[in-house]
């Protein structure tokens, strides 16, 4: 993904290494409740994407969104879909400012997937309402009828659900 060390440090992302080969084995994304880490979202690098994700510790929709603990007061906050998306968007927004260092963007992600996006956002609404603008930038995919029948929401389905509940939030599709 091209994430720099400073971006990973900003979010507290950790890397697990193989003690024999020294190769990176996993990325760990901290999830907080208040000032305490309740667990990590783990991405095992050697596994296919669908089976690579797991949780270490106790994580629920009632925890903070990933990146919330490093967000600062400002006018705008971005909510993205995944834990890799938050640091990627943050780094891109930092790198493409007209005046370098003009501002530090606030980018968070939902922690329990699109199926639970509304619940995670609702639980953290007081925090989100401290910003003038809440921007959703979820993946540009949609569930097919079979997925919808099983209540499997994808990016744009979840964004629509959140914006129906909170019409003051804006949803954008980033190319």
mmCIF file of C-alpha atoms in Angstrom:
data_model
loop_
_atom_site.group_PDB
_atom_site.id
_atom_site.type_symbol
_atom_site.label_atom_id
_atom_site.label_comp_id
_atom_site.label_asym_id
_atom_site.label_seq_id
_atom_site.Cartn_x
_atom_site.Cartn_y
_atom_site.Cartn_z
ATOM 1 C CA UNK A 1 0.000 0.000 0.000
ATOM 2 C CA UNK A 2 2.990 2.287 0.189
ATOM 3 C CA UNK A 3 2.360 3.481 3.728
ATOM 4 C CA UNK A 4 5.284 5.339 5.201
ATOM 5 C CA UNK A 5 6.627 4.730 8.693
ATOM 6 C CA UNK A 6 5.447 8.163 9.903
ATOM 7 C CA UNK A 7 1.879 7.348 8.820
ATOM 8 C CA UNK A 8 1.950 3.959 10.557
ATOM 9 C CA UNK A 9 3.351 5.563 13.706
ATOM 10 C CA UNK A 10 0.601 8.223 13.613
ATOM 11 C CA UNK A 11 -2.041 5.461 13.757
ATOM 12 C CA UNK A 12 -0.112 3.119 16.061
ATOM 13 C CA UNK A 13 -0.012 0.354 13.436
ATOM 14 C CA UNK A 14 2.359 -2.439 14.423
ATOM 15 C CA UNK A 15 4.045 -5.122 12.359
ATOM 16 C CA UNK A 16 4.737 -8.665 13.527
ATOM 17 C CA UNK A 17 7.884 -10.321 12.178
ATOM 18 C CA UNK A 18 9.022 -13.910 11.789
ATOM 19 C CA UNK A 19 11.777 -14.398 14.359
ATOM 20 C CA UNK A 20 13.792 -16.681 12.054
ATOM 21 C CA UNK A 21 13.558 -14.979 8.671
ATOM 22 C CA UNK A 22 12.818 -11.431 9.797
ATOM 23 C CA UNK A 23 10.008 -11.221 7.226
ATOM 24 C CA UNK A 24 6.860 -9.264 8.054
ATOM 25 C CA UNK A 25 4.042 -11.673 8.967
ATOM 26 C CA UNK A 26 1.150 -9.480 10.100
ATOM 27 C CA UNK A 27 -0.093 -5.936 10.591
ATOM 28 C CA UNK A 28 -1.908 -4.988 13.803
ATOM 29 C CA UNK A 29 -4.334 -2.051 13.919
ATOM 30 C CA UNK A 30 -5.174 -0.883 17.472
ATOM 31 C CA UNK A 31 -8.800 -0.404 18.511
ATOM 32 C CA UNK A 32 -9.466 1.799 21.510
ATOM 33 C CA UNK A 33 -12.139 2.440 24.092
ATOM 34 C CA UNK A 34 -11.331 5.708 25.807
ATOM 35 C CA UNK A 35 -7.568 5.719 26.307
ATOM 36 C CA UNK A 36 -7.238 1.938 26.458
ATOM 37 C CA UNK A 37 -6.451 -0.493 23.660
ATOM 38 C CA UNK A 38 -9.176 -3.168 23.700
ATOM 39 C CA UNK A 39 -7.664 -5.212 20.909
ATOM 40 C CA UNK A 40 -6.159 -5.266 17.464
ATOM 41 C CA UNK A 41 -7.516 -5.954 14.019
ATOM 42 C CA UNK A 42 -4.912 -8.334 12.575
ATOM 43 C CA UNK A 43 -4.078 -8.825 8.896
ATOM 44 C CA UNK A 44 -1.982 -11.962 8.324
ATOM 45 C CA UNK A 45 0.073 -11.165 5.243
ATOM 46 C CA UNK A 46 0.595 -14.743 4.006
ATOM 47 C CA UNK A 47 -3.133 -15.533 3.749
ATOM 48 C CA UNK A 48 -5.595 -14.662 0.975
ATOM 49 C CA UNK A 49 -7.562 -11.475 1.687
ATOM 50 C CA UNK A 50 -10.824 -13.239 2.626
ATOM 51 C CA UNK A 51 -9.190 -15.350 5.354
ATOM 52 C CA UNK A 52 -6.416 -12.962 6.403
ATOM 53 C CA UNK A 53 -8.387 -10.921 8.928
ATOM 54 C CA UNK A 54 -8.821 -11.751 12.597
ATOM 55 C CA UNK A 55 -9.205 -10.029 15.940
ATOM 56 C CA UNK A 56 -6.819 -10.108 18.878
ATOM 57 C CA UNK A 57 -8.513 -9.068 22.115
ATOM 58 C CA UNK A 58 -12.050 -7.805 22.581
ATOM 59 C CA UNK A 59 -13.438 -5.595 19.791
ATOM 60 C CA UNK A 60 -17.102 -4.624 19.339
ATOM 61 C CA UNK A 61 -19.124 -1.983 17.477
ATOM 62 C CA UNK A 62 -19.138 -0.076 20.785
ATOM 63 C CA UNK A 63 -15.413 0.656 20.531
ATOM 64 C CA UNK A 64 -13.969 3.764 18.967
ATOM 65 C CA UNK A 65 -13.462 3.840 15.242
ATOM 66 C CA UNK A 66 -9.929 3.094 14.104
ATOM 67 C CA UNK A 67 -7.975 6.368 14.187
ATOM 68 C CA UNK A 68 -10.395 8.146 16.492
ATOM 69 C CA UNK A 69 -7.829 8.336 19.289
ATOM 70 C CA UNK A 70 -5.447 10.381 17.108
ATOM 71 C CA UNK A 71 -8.080 12.707 15.620
ATOM 72 C CA UNK A 72 -7.904 16.345 16.631
ATOM 73 C CA UNK A 73 -10.566 19.066 16.720
ATOM 74 C CA UNK A 74 -11.137 20.608 13.293
ATOM 75 C CA UNK A 75 -13.959 21.309 10.839
ATOM 76 C CA UNK A 76 -13.988 18.029 8.913
ATOM 77 C CA UNK A 77 -13.566 14.314 9.487
ATOM 78 C CA UNK A 78 -13.448 11.526 6.924
ATOM 79 C CA UNK A 79 -14.845 8.047 7.615
ATOM 80 C CA UNK A 80 -13.525 5.299 5.370
ATOM 81 C CA UNK A 81 -14.340 1.625 5.186
ATOM 82 C CA UNK A 82 -11.195 -0.221 6.175
ATOM 83 C CA UNK A 83 -8.245 -0.013 8.534
ATOM 84 C CA UNK A 84 -5.805 0.205 5.598
ATOM 85 C CA UNK A 85 -7.999 2.874 3.982
ATOM 86 C CA UNK A 86 -7.674 5.292 6.925
ATOM 87 C CA UNK A 87 -3.875 5.640 6.887
ATOM 88 C CA UNK A 88 -3.857 5.552 3.067
ATOM 89 C CA UNK A 89 -6.350 8.427 2.851
ATOM 90 C CA UNK A 90 -4.567 10.318 5.636
ATOM 91 C CA UNK A 91 -1.213 10.016 3.868
ATOM 92 C CA UNK A 92 -2.701 11.067 0.527
ATOM 93 C CA UNK A 93 -4.456 14.091 2.050
ATOM 94 C CA UNK A 94 -1.218 15.094 3.823
ATOM 95 C CA UNK A 95 0.846 14.703 0.639
ATOM 96 C CA UNK A 96 -1.513 16.645 -1.652
ATOM 97 C CA UNK A 97 -2.089 19.844 0.306
ATOM 98 C CA UNK A 98 -1.621 23.059 -1.657
ATOM 99 C CA UNK A 99 0.412 24.401 1.251
ATOM 100 C CA UNK A 100 2.408 21.555 2.855
ATOM 101 C CA UNK A 101 1.607 21.183 6.546
ATOM 102 C CA UNK A 102 -1.419 23.481 6.247
ATOM 103 C CA UNK A 103 -3.564 21.049 8.226
ATOM 104 C CA UNK A 104 -3.563 17.515 9.607
ATOM 105 C CA UNK A 105 -6.585 15.649 8.247
ATOM 106 C CA UNK A 106 -8.781 13.491 10.464
ATOM 107 C CA UNK A 107 -9.467 10.100 8.921
ATOM 108 C CA UNK A 108 -11.078 7.211 10.792
ATOM 109 C CA UNK A 109 -12.479 3.867 9.707
ATOM 110 C CA UNK A 110 -15.290 1.666 10.866
ATOM 111 C CA UNK A 111 -14.000 -1.287 12.858
ATOM 112 C CA UNK A 112 -16.433 -4.143 12.290
ATOM 113 C CA UNK A 113 -17.097 -4.029 8.542
ATOM 114 C CA UNK A 114 -19.839 -2.509 6.421
ATOM 115 C CA UNK A 115 -22.529 -4.755 7.895
ATOM 116 C CA UNK A 116 -21.997 -2.970 11.223
ATOM 117 C CA UNK A 117 -21.113 0.499 9.904
ATOM 118 C CA UNK A 118 -24.294 2.185 11.103
ATOM 119 C CA UNK A 119 -23.969 0.708 14.598
ATOM 120 C CA UNK A 120 -20.283 1.696 14.905
ATOM 121 C CA UNK A 121 -21.017 5.226 13.672
ATOM 122 C CA UNK A 122 -24.093 5.555 15.902
ATOM 123 C CA UNK A 123 -22.090 4.536 18.954
ATOM 124 C CA UNK A 124 -19.492 7.200 18.100
ATOM 125 C CA UNK A 125 -21.959 9.893 16.987
ATOM 126 C CA UNK A 126 -21.158 12.281 19.850
ATOM 127 C CA UNK A 127 -17.519 12.285 18.744
ATOM 128 C CA UNK A 128 -18.481 12.710 15.070
ATOM 129 C CA UNK A 129 -20.891 15.533 15.849
ATOM 130 C CA UNK A 130 -17.982 17.578 17.192
ATOM 131 C CA UNK A 131 -17.055 18.175 13.516
ATOM 132 C CA UNK A 132 -18.887 20.538 11.136
ATOM 133 C CA UNK A 133 -18.587 18.103 8.243
ATOM 134 C CA UNK A 134 -18.650 14.312 8.357
ATOM 135 C CA UNK A 135 -17.627 12.801 5.026
ATOM 136 C CA UNK A 136 -18.145 9.116 4.208
ATOM 137 C CA UNK A 137 -15.749 7.723 1.621
ATOM 138 C CA UNK A 138 -16.617 4.031 1.525
ATOM 139 C CA UNK A 139 -15.598 1.627 -1.240
ATOM 140 C CA UNK A 140 -17.416 2.014 -4.547
ATOM 141 C CA UNK A 141 -19.065 -1.418 -4.520
ATOM 142 C CA UNK A 142 -22.635 -2.598 -4.004
ATOM 143 C CA UNK A 143 -24.175 -5.843 -2.862
ATOM 144 C CA UNK A 144 -26.016 -8.012 -5.370
ATOM 145 C CA UNK A 145 -29.572 -9.183 -4.575
ATOM 146 C CA UNK A 146 -28.352 -12.439 -2.976
ATOM 147 C CA UNK A 147 -25.987 -10.540 -0.683
ATOM 148 C CA UNK A 148 -28.689 -8.034 0.237
ATOM 149 C CA UNK A 149 -31.048 -10.907 1.100
ATOM 150 C CA UNK A 150 -28.397 -12.085 3.606
ATOM 151 C CA UNK A 151 -27.994 -8.481 4.871
ATOM 152 C CA UNK A 152 -24.434 -8.318 3.529
ATOM 153 C CA UNK A 153 -23.888 -4.651 2.840
ATOM 154 C CA UNK A 154 -20.983 -3.458 0.730
ATOM 155 C CA UNK A 155 -19.496 0.044 0.575
ATOM 156 C CA UNK A 156 -22.197 2.102 -1.117
ATOM 157 C CA UNK A 157 -25.015 0.142 0.550
ATOM 158 C CA UNK A 158 -23.546 0.940 3.974
ATOM 159 C CA UNK A 159 -22.956 4.599 3.040
ATOM 160 C CA UNK A 160 -26.590 4.892 1.936
ATOM 161 C CA UNK A 161 -27.792 3.318 5.200
ATOM 162 C CA UNK A 162 -25.677 5.735 7.271
ATOM 163 C CA UNK A 163 -26.786 8.791 5.263
ATOM 164 C CA UNK A 164 -30.434 7.779 5.612
ATOM 165 C CA UNK A 165 -29.988 7.663 9.383
ATOM 166 C CA UNK A 166 -27.850 10.824 9.462
ATOM 167 C CA UNK A 167 -28.724 13.026 6.457
ATOM 168 C CA UNK A 168 -26.300 15.714 7.636
ATOM 169 C CA UNK A 169 -23.417 13.384 6.738
ATOM 170 C CA UNK A 170 -22.120 13.443 3.157
ATOM 171 C CA UNK A 171 -21.085 10.474 1.088
ATOM 172 C CA UNK A 172 -18.496 10.815 -1.659
ATOM 173 C CA UNK A 173 -17.061 8.306 -4.097
ATOM 174 C CA UNK A 174 -13.305 8.634 -4.423
ATOM 175 C CA UNK A 175 -11.951 7.353 -7.744
#
